[in-house]
């Protein structure tokens, strides 16, 4: 009997008596000698090592959210410091606000595409932690942005360094999602990825809390001289570097993903060692696995051939021409794989859903201070300190009442409800409420500001108990290991393309039909966001449900549909030692 190369395909035994072999997870089993079956053991409980992985990944996302959304609270301060004499006074012009907020999204797009590609090409371990180094350096330079003696202003330098900051944050998306997915068991995978992403909610809360605390410390100096806000915004931004510094070492020392080692490199020994080091399996588990013979009676022979393959890997990795050939085949495989409509539609479904969601999500969350001012919660007629303090309080209320609970509910329900039902629900509820808020903007604002806050908080809840979280989870699950990080990066970058459109266009669109800064068209912008969210329900149709499914399921499904088995094989044959 022929023994497959583990790079060519994931090897399965099939139960011919199964009622629905294409969808029944129990009818497919990875050969015992592969060693990754422990990741599909639904009886496994979270260990300290797995919790440590969550902390390593989630701390980065906490900082990512803090750095992204702190600009929503900082921009009004910049208006008082640098645009006191502009029209309208004390407000950053729309032509500056959009690019300033959008530079991070542009950087994220670059980081998501580049880090996603590099991660699939050279492995997760080699670059996990580099993104935090970039974020730390960029955050420090953001906080210390200053004007040149002649030429560029502090705002221009701030925008540049937020672009670099975005590259690092963007890199964190495919890396953290893919690594967590590949270390997780099937019945906990969505929950673990959602837990990491939920740190965005805590990052939002932290951004508001830090702003409140720093403003409180500077109340007297700011009231005496509004220019002292220059200290406040720099401190608020600079504190975002602290979580990154605390996490860099842990990320740099994390072992390679066992699935990448086994399914892409073909190094079964490294995969098993990683599982043992991280306490997924014990040495006793490994001994029992080595003694296991599969139903066909060829488990021992397969184990022997794996050792031959791994031996050949070490020999051929030194061959530059073979290595280059492997990279060419890798790129050919990517194109061939997504040339199949059955595979391409999954990438389109995840990417377009994320694109549509981020148009509304970033359009709202990067401009909450503007909306709070327009509804009268933080009116601009107050003193600078009072206005900024109320804006921070309003952001905190919306985060605590809406955004944060949405993340938490998703963590505890995503494995019970599934990804697609949550995504459908979120798109629908947010779409309907945006249209209601836009259509009834003036009646609601004139009657009860609290009602507006409640409805807005509900939108924030269903953003996060909805597509904001699920669009992050699904791309980390529904693609094969060799393309997972790159495909996730493409989907995430599509989302950031939507965010760029929104952040660059929101302020300009909101001013249509009125003087600059009046936000005359804002109610109609909300209606547009509502229609966009409803369109997201259509693109969700192309996204497969991954609840309860092993990653091997998508490895097998996509391999069978893609028809590519031997292109993505690291050249490890010398002479006539082909293992077949």
XYZ file of C-alpha atoms in Angstrom:
580
model
C 0.000 0.000 0.000
C 1.290 3.448 -0.874
C 2.055 5.797 1.993
C 1.343 9.458 1.253
C 3.726 12.292 1.746
C 2.201 14.405 4.554
C 2.809 17.553 2.527
C 0.765 16.285 -0.404
C -2.385 15.571 1.528
C -3.736 14.833 4.949
C -4.250 11.096 5.111
C -7.630 9.819 6.237
C -9.429 6.557 6.862
C -13.033 6.581 5.734
C -15.972 4.846 7.340
C -18.018 3.618 4.374
C -21.034 3.063 6.609
C -21.346 6.733 7.510
C -24.642 8.350 6.571
C -23.051 11.595 5.400
C -19.321 11.085 4.972
C -18.793 14.537 3.498
C -19.986 16.332 6.627
C -19.626 13.824 9.445
C -16.412 14.642 11.268
C -16.295 11.210 12.869
C -15.843 9.513 9.496
C -12.402 11.030 8.923
C -9.425 10.360 11.138
C -5.861 11.448 10.799
C -3.520 8.491 10.917
C -2.363 7.896 14.501
C 1.280 8.273 13.540
C 0.753 11.854 12.408
C 0.599 13.040 16.012
C -1.879 15.919 15.626
C -4.977 13.928 16.514
C -4.617 15.281 20.057
C -5.757 18.678 18.710
C -9.063 17.087 17.715
C -9.647 15.479 21.113
C -12.797 17.235 22.317
C -12.268 15.890 25.846
C -9.086 17.878 26.306
C -9.365 20.752 28.764
C -7.492 24.016 28.715
C -4.094 23.780 30.369
C -1.876 26.523 31.728
C 0.233 26.409 28.546
C -2.829 27.017 26.395
C -3.939 29.848 28.675
C -0.424 31.273 28.345
C -0.814 31.201 24.553
C -4.079 33.107 24.910
C -2.385 35.720 27.081
C 0.524 36.106 24.652
C -1.791 36.632 21.688
C -4.538 38.581 23.439
C -2.172 41.098 25.038
C -1.155 42.129 21.556
C -4.768 42.649 20.530
C -5.457 44.648 23.672
C -2.670 46.986 22.658
C -3.745 46.964 18.998
C -7.231 48.194 19.898
C -5.859 50.773 22.306
C -3.514 52.198 19.672
C -6.152 52.186 16.924
C -9.004 53.802 18.800
C -7.108 56.208 21.050
C -6.891 58.489 17.998
C -10.676 58.993 18.292
C -10.058 60.727 21.629
C -6.768 62.380 20.674
C -7.912 64.185 17.508
C -10.214 66.611 19.404
C -7.221 67.516 21.603
C -5.115 68.179 18.516
C -7.779 70.630 17.391
C -7.343 72.739 20.525
C -3.532 72.587 20.367
C -2.804 73.028 16.656
C -5.969 74.441 15.039
C -7.146 77.142 17.433
C -7.428 79.647 14.578
C -8.898 77.368 11.923
C -12.466 77.462 10.600
C -14.295 76.269 12.620
C -11.908 77.068 15.489
C -10.356 74.396 17.738
C -11.220 71.619 15.329
C -8.997 69.548 13.057
C -10.209 70.150 9.456
C -12.032 67.270 7.773
C -9.333 67.139 5.098
C -6.788 66.383 7.841
C -8.927 64.221 10.139
C -9.647 61.590 7.506
C -6.041 60.935 6.472
C -4.804 61.134 10.069
C -7.262 58.463 11.200
C -6.956 56.467 8.015
C -3.158 56.144 7.987
C -3.311 53.365 10.577
C -5.795 51.439 8.466
C -3.557 51.848 5.415
C -0.632 50.530 7.436
C -2.755 47.636 8.666
C -3.598 46.686 5.090
C 0.111 46.586 4.218
C 0.970 44.623 7.360
C -1.819 42.084 6.914
C -0.838 41.267 3.341
C 2.918 41.164 3.965
C 2.937 39.300 7.299
C 0.284 36.870 6.083
C 2.434 36.001 3.068
C 5.675 35.759 5.058
C 4.049 33.584 7.713
C 2.988 30.971 5.149
C 6.307 31.123 3.344
C 8.803 31.011 6.215
C 6.700 29.873 9.150
C 4.890 31.462 12.078
C 7.720 31.313 14.609
C 10.282 33.258 12.581
C 8.272 36.474 12.543
C 5.901 36.245 15.538
C 7.034 39.106 17.764
C 8.496 41.257 14.979
C 5.127 43.004 14.639
C 5.263 44.011 18.324
C 8.741 45.466 17.880
C 7.401 47.603 15.014
C 4.417 48.677 17.119
C 6.608 49.634 20.091
C 8.983 51.753 18.004
C 6.143 53.430 16.090
C 4.170 54.187 19.262
C 7.169 55.901 20.850
C 7.703 58.052 17.759
C 3.974 58.868 17.597
C 4.080 60.144 21.157
C 7.159 62.261 20.451
C 6.077 63.694 17.081
C 7.323 67.244 16.642
C 7.333 69.856 13.916
C 10.357 70.371 11.709
C 11.900 73.831 11.835
C 10.772 74.277 8.268
C 8.375 72.004 6.473
C 6.424 69.135 8.020
C 4.255 69.697 11.081
C 3.813 67.490 14.134
C 0.526 66.284 12.647
C 2.326 65.137 9.491
C 4.906 63.191 11.494
C 2.143 61.729 13.655
C 0.363 60.534 10.528
C 3.549 58.931 9.181
C 4.300 57.048 12.378
C 0.706 55.901 12.662
C 1.170 54.401 9.194
C 4.163 52.416 10.509
C 2.164 51.565 13.638
C -0.561 50.164 11.401
C 1.927 47.862 9.644
C 2.742 46.236 12.983
C -0.884 46.032 14.076
C -1.848 44.589 10.701
C 0.782 41.888 11.034
C -0.731 40.818 14.343
C -4.048 39.891 12.703
C -3.050 36.897 10.537
C -0.283 35.782 12.900
C -2.253 35.685 16.160
C -5.401 34.281 14.529
C -3.540 31.548 12.632
C -1.261 30.524 15.491
C -4.149 30.307 17.942
C -6.255 28.361 15.461
C -3.479 25.869 14.811
C -2.832 25.263 18.514
C -6.491 24.908 19.498
C -8.688 21.824 19.779
C -11.703 21.673 17.462
C -14.375 22.322 20.083
C -12.484 25.253 21.646
C -10.927 26.845 18.596
C -13.589 29.462 17.896
C -13.792 30.306 21.571
C -10.015 30.786 21.843
C -9.846 32.991 18.740
C -12.859 34.987 19.950
C -11.200 35.401 23.368
C -8.134 36.910 21.715
C -10.217 39.233 19.575
C -12.355 40.228 22.576
C -9.337 42.072 23.924
C -10.267 44.772 21.417
C -13.163 45.557 23.745
C -10.865 45.837 26.742
C -8.480 47.951 24.672
C -11.326 50.348 23.858
C -12.258 50.583 27.527
C -8.619 51.137 28.484
C -8.261 53.942 25.916
C -11.236 55.779 27.409
C -10.134 55.140 31.003
C -6.564 56.307 30.382
C -7.851 59.466 28.704
C -10.171 60.165 31.636
C -7.385 59.634 34.176
C -4.787 61.726 32.332
C -7.304 64.512 31.726
C -8.214 64.461 35.428
C -4.532 64.816 36.333
C -4.161 67.763 33.949
C -7.450 69.517 34.713
C -5.907 72.627 36.283
C -3.062 73.026 33.749
C -5.477 72.594 30.818
C -7.991 75.075 32.257
C -5.158 77.553 32.775
C -3.697 77.027 29.296
C -5.343 74.775 26.727
C -1.975 74.180 25.037
C -1.135 71.858 27.938
C -3.315 69.305 26.140
C -0.121 68.703 24.156
C 1.139 66.718 27.158
C -2.142 64.852 27.546
C -2.387 63.405 24.040
C 1.273 62.386 24.002
C 0.958 60.526 27.308
C -2.239 58.809 26.172
C -0.591 57.552 22.982
C 2.741 56.648 24.604
C 1.191 54.351 27.208
C 0.112 52.060 24.361
C 3.709 50.793 24.083
C 3.707 49.222 27.560
C 1.747 46.000 26.765
C 3.832 45.449 23.625
C 7.131 45.610 25.492
C 5.816 43.139 28.069
C 4.868 40.564 25.413
C 7.696 40.679 22.842
C 9.931 38.041 24.473
C 7.089 35.552 24.970
C 6.153 35.761 21.294
C 9.701 35.461 20.016
C 10.215 32.253 22.033
C 6.943 30.539 21.117
C 7.589 27.259 19.217
C 6.496 26.708 15.640
C 2.863 25.769 15.097
C 2.609 21.947 15.084
C 0.242 22.005 12.125
C 2.645 24.121 10.087
C 5.486 21.771 10.996
C 3.481 18.674 10.072
C 1.314 19.817 7.161
C 3.629 22.298 5.418
C 7.238 21.498 6.307
C 6.556 17.798 6.804
C 8.580 17.746 10.020
C 6.564 15.365 12.198
C 9.266 15.285 14.857
C 9.130 19.058 15.346
C 5.329 18.953 15.509
C 5.370 16.292 18.210
C 8.077 18.056 20.185
C 6.097 21.311 20.118
C 3.006 19.492 21.406
C 5.024 17.853 24.179
C 6.784 21.099 25.136
C 3.467 22.905 25.397
C 1.992 20.035 27.480
C -0.622 19.063 24.896
C 0.706 15.514 25.104
C 2.914 13.690 27.594
C 5.751 11.324 26.842
C 3.385 8.479 27.762
C 0.907 9.701 25.131
C 3.693 9.710 22.567
C 4.742 6.166 23.440
C 1.159 4.916 23.142
C 0.862 6.658 19.779
C 4.059 5.074 18.494
C 2.758 1.658 19.459
C -0.527 2.206 17.660
C -1.164 0.327 14.438
C -3.977 1.640 12.297
C -6.827 -0.448 10.933
C -4.941 -1.224 7.739
C -2.005 -2.604 9.721
C 0.527 -0.229 8.193
C 0.948 2.336 10.951
C 4.456 1.140 11.826
C 5.526 1.270 8.189
C 4.085 4.777 7.840
C 5.986 5.863 10.959
C 9.194 4.508 9.431
C 8.612 6.385 6.204
C 7.949 9.613 8.118
C 11.405 9.300 9.645
C 12.907 8.865 6.159
C 11.039 11.949 4.951
C 12.204 14.062 7.892
C 15.768 12.909 7.285
C 15.524 13.996 3.670
C 14.163 17.399 4.709
C 17.343 18.228 6.584
C 19.416 17.164 3.591
C 17.563 19.131 0.954
C 17.040 22.321 2.921
C 20.719 22.957 2.314
C 20.111 22.784 -1.422
C 19.393 26.349 -2.521
C 18.027 25.337 -5.909
C 15.560 22.899 -4.311
C 14.514 25.553 -1.824
C 13.867 28.083 -4.589
C 11.974 25.464 -6.547
C 9.814 24.821 -3.518
C 8.963 28.521 -3.228
C 8.004 28.672 -6.896
C 5.759 25.665 -6.440
C 4.267 27.272 -3.358
C 3.202 30.304 -5.370
C 1.909 28.099 -8.182
C -0.125 26.129 -5.685
C -1.685 29.298 -4.259
C -2.808 30.443 -7.702
C -4.027 27.000 -8.714
C -5.854 26.495 -5.438
C -7.819 29.739 -5.665
C -8.440 29.337 -9.386
C -11.129 26.846 -8.356
C -14.448 28.616 -7.733
C -15.206 26.349 -4.767
C -12.115 27.753 -3.033
C -12.256 31.291 -4.399
C -15.811 31.851 -3.209
C -14.709 31.123 0.371
C -11.986 33.758 0.102
C -14.473 36.194 -1.451
C -17.051 35.460 1.233
C -14.656 36.099 4.115
C -13.059 39.121 2.421
C -16.229 40.899 1.273
C -17.959 40.318 4.620
C -14.997 41.899 6.400
C -14.846 44.733 3.849
C -18.501 45.689 4.337
C -18.363 45.336 8.112
C -15.292 47.561 8.505
C -16.820 50.373 6.452
C -19.464 50.828 9.118
C -17.395 49.712 12.122
C -14.467 52.077 11.608
C -16.683 54.845 10.294
C -18.493 54.832 13.622
C -15.763 53.927 16.112
C -13.173 56.387 14.846
C -15.753 59.164 14.936
C -17.696 58.473 18.136
C -16.533 61.748 19.648
C -18.074 63.643 16.705
C -21.362 61.753 17.071
C -21.451 62.331 20.848
C -20.938 66.053 20.241
C -23.632 66.187 17.561
C -26.268 64.526 19.762
C -25.497 66.978 22.564
C -23.822 64.598 25.014
C -20.521 66.492 24.815
C -21.444 69.901 23.337
C -18.638 72.000 21.926
C -19.864 75.061 23.809
C -18.296 73.811 27.032
C -14.724 74.506 28.080
C -12.101 72.409 26.256
C -11.473 70.236 29.306
C -15.194 69.633 29.949
C -15.852 68.770 26.297
C -12.954 66.327 26.097
C -13.782 64.761 29.446
C -17.405 64.210 28.436
C -16.318 62.707 25.121
C -14.119 60.253 26.988
C -16.961 59.415 29.380
C -19.317 58.862 26.441
C -16.832 56.552 24.732
C -16.425 54.617 27.969
C -20.196 54.240 28.374
C -20.619 52.949 24.816
C -17.740 50.509 25.264
C -18.890 49.166 28.626
C -22.603 48.962 27.776
C -22.326 47.745 24.196
C -18.971 46.774 22.718
C -17.420 44.850 25.605
C -20.508 42.725 26.426
C -20.792 41.858 22.720
C -17.266 40.445 22.672
C -17.828 38.478 25.897
C -21.126 36.952 24.770
C -19.476 35.807 21.540
C -16.702 34.055 23.468
C -19.247 31.983 25.412
C -21.668 31.259 22.570
C -19.631 30.903 19.382
C -19.126 27.152 19.868
C -22.812 26.630 20.611
C -24.448 28.886 18.024
C -21.820 28.720 15.295
C -20.058 31.458 13.360
C -22.563 32.054 10.564
C -25.724 32.487 12.705
C -23.926 35.086 14.827
C -22.672 36.871 11.713
C -26.113 36.899 10.080
C -27.722 38.220 13.277
C -25.148 40.983 13.744
C -25.356 42.222 10.172
C -29.161 42.288 10.308
C -29.603 44.025 13.680
C -26.900 46.636 13.028
C -28.282 47.329 9.556
C -31.823 47.888 10.814
C -30.742 50.047 13.786
C -28.457 52.228 11.650
C -31.339 52.940 9.301
C -33.646 53.742 12.247
C -31.079 56.068 13.857
C -30.414 57.868 10.584
C -34.093 58.243 9.664
C -35.139 59.357 13.166
C -31.966 61.323 13.970
C -33.584 64.666 14.719
C -36.643 63.375 16.658
C -34.472 61.128 18.852
C -31.879 63.836 19.458
C -34.503 66.425 20.394
C -36.539 64.135 22.648
C -34.014 62.041 24.586
C -30.246 61.844 24.243
C -30.228 58.806 26.553
C -32.380 56.879 24.045
C -29.824 57.584 21.337
C -27.024 56.342 23.603
C -28.950 53.130 24.329
C -29.639 52.432 20.637
C -26.040 53.205 19.786
C -24.846 50.842 22.536
C -27.070 48.090 21.102
C -25.406 48.608 17.714
C -22.005 48.277 19.366
C -23.165 45.068 21.059
C -24.259 43.445 17.791
C -21.160 44.649 15.981
C -19.135 42.480 18.324
C -21.688 39.764 18.991
C -21.716 39.639 15.244
C -19.522 40.238 12.197
C -16.695 42.167 13.855
C -15.681 38.990 15.701
C -16.804 36.278 13.287
C -15.067 37.833 10.276
C -11.856 37.483 12.292
C -12.545 33.873 13.335
C -13.648 32.223 10.088
C -10.603 32.972 7.869
C -8.381 31.365 10.513
C -10.295 28.093 10.146
C -11.632 27.538 6.627
C -8.374 27.418 4.634
C -5.642 24.748 4.514
C -2.549 25.262 6.644
C -0.251 26.150 3.754
C -2.480 29.102 2.740
C -4.195 29.919 6.044
C -2.165 32.927 7.162
C -2.005 34.500 3.713
C -5.737 34.018 3.117
C -6.496 35.498 6.545
C -4.256 38.428 5.691
C -6.120 38.987 2.413
C -9.498 38.883 4.172
C -8.280 41.246 6.901
C -6.737 43.593 4.328
C -10.068 43.687 2.512
C -11.605 44.842 5.761
C -9.008 47.557 6.111
C -9.721 48.669 2.545
C -13.267 49.286 3.767
C -11.932 51.063 6.842
C -9.760 53.316 4.664
C -12.721 54.258 2.489
C -14.738 55.036 5.585
C -12.122 56.949 7.567
C -10.961 59.026 4.598
C -14.516 59.675 3.422
C -16.586 59.904 6.611
C -15.771 63.495 7.524
C -16.040 64.774 3.975
C -19.336 62.953 3.402
C -20.766 64.091 6.742
C -20.159 67.744 5.717
C -22.114 67.474 2.449
C -24.834 70.135 2.252
C -23.402 72.363 4.970
C -20.348 74.327 6.108
C -17.130 72.485 7.053
C -17.409 70.785 10.438
C -21.210 71.009 10.612
C -21.786 67.258 9.903
C -25.049 68.153 8.158
C -25.196 64.881 6.225
C -24.403 62.659 9.249
C -27.904 61.094 9.560
C -27.732 59.990 5.931
C -24.283 58.522 6.512
C -25.813 56.283 9.191
C -28.474 55.118 6.724
C -25.727 54.281 4.205
C -23.958 52.267 6.889
C -27.208 50.413 7.540
C -27.600 49.389 3.905
C -23.963 48.260 3.789
C -24.461 46.071 6.865
C -27.514 44.402 5.312
C -25.452 43.624 2.200
C -23.089 41.734 4.461
C -25.759 39.071 4.922
C -25.435 38.209 1.228
C -21.657 37.714 1.291
C -21.936 35.546 4.408
C -23.583 32.858 2.275
C -20.180 31.964 0.780
C -18.539 31.439 4.179
C -18.633 27.786 5.346
C -19.637 26.973 8.910
C -16.636 25.745 10.890
C -18.242 25.032 14.259
C -17.003 21.734 15.672
C -14.957 20.884 12.585
C -11.323 19.895 12.765
C -8.869 21.938 10.735
C -8.100 18.647 9.035
C -11.625 18.736 7.644
C -10.835 21.885 5.666
C -7.384 20.560 4.815
C -9.013 17.520 3.237
C -12.026 19.329 1.748
C -10.031 22.069 0.095
C -7.326 19.675 -1.109
C -9.896 17.460 -2.772
C -11.605 20.428 -4.401
C -8.420 22.224 -5.334
C -6.963 19.204 -7.055
C -3.406 20.167 -6.091
C -1.514 17.430 -4.305
C 2.087 17.384 -5.406
C 2.873 20.994 -6.305
C 3.322 22.039 -2.717
C 5.935 19.451 -1.809
C 9.250 20.556 -0.476
C 11.834 18.955 -2.745
C 13.157 16.231 -0.527
C 13.955 13.459 -2.986
C 17.566 12.728 -3.794
C 18.420 10.082 -6.356
C 15.769 7.374 -6.366
C 14.751 7.561 -2.688
C 11.152 8.629 -3.458
C 8.881 7.421 -0.697
C 5.751 5.986 -2.232
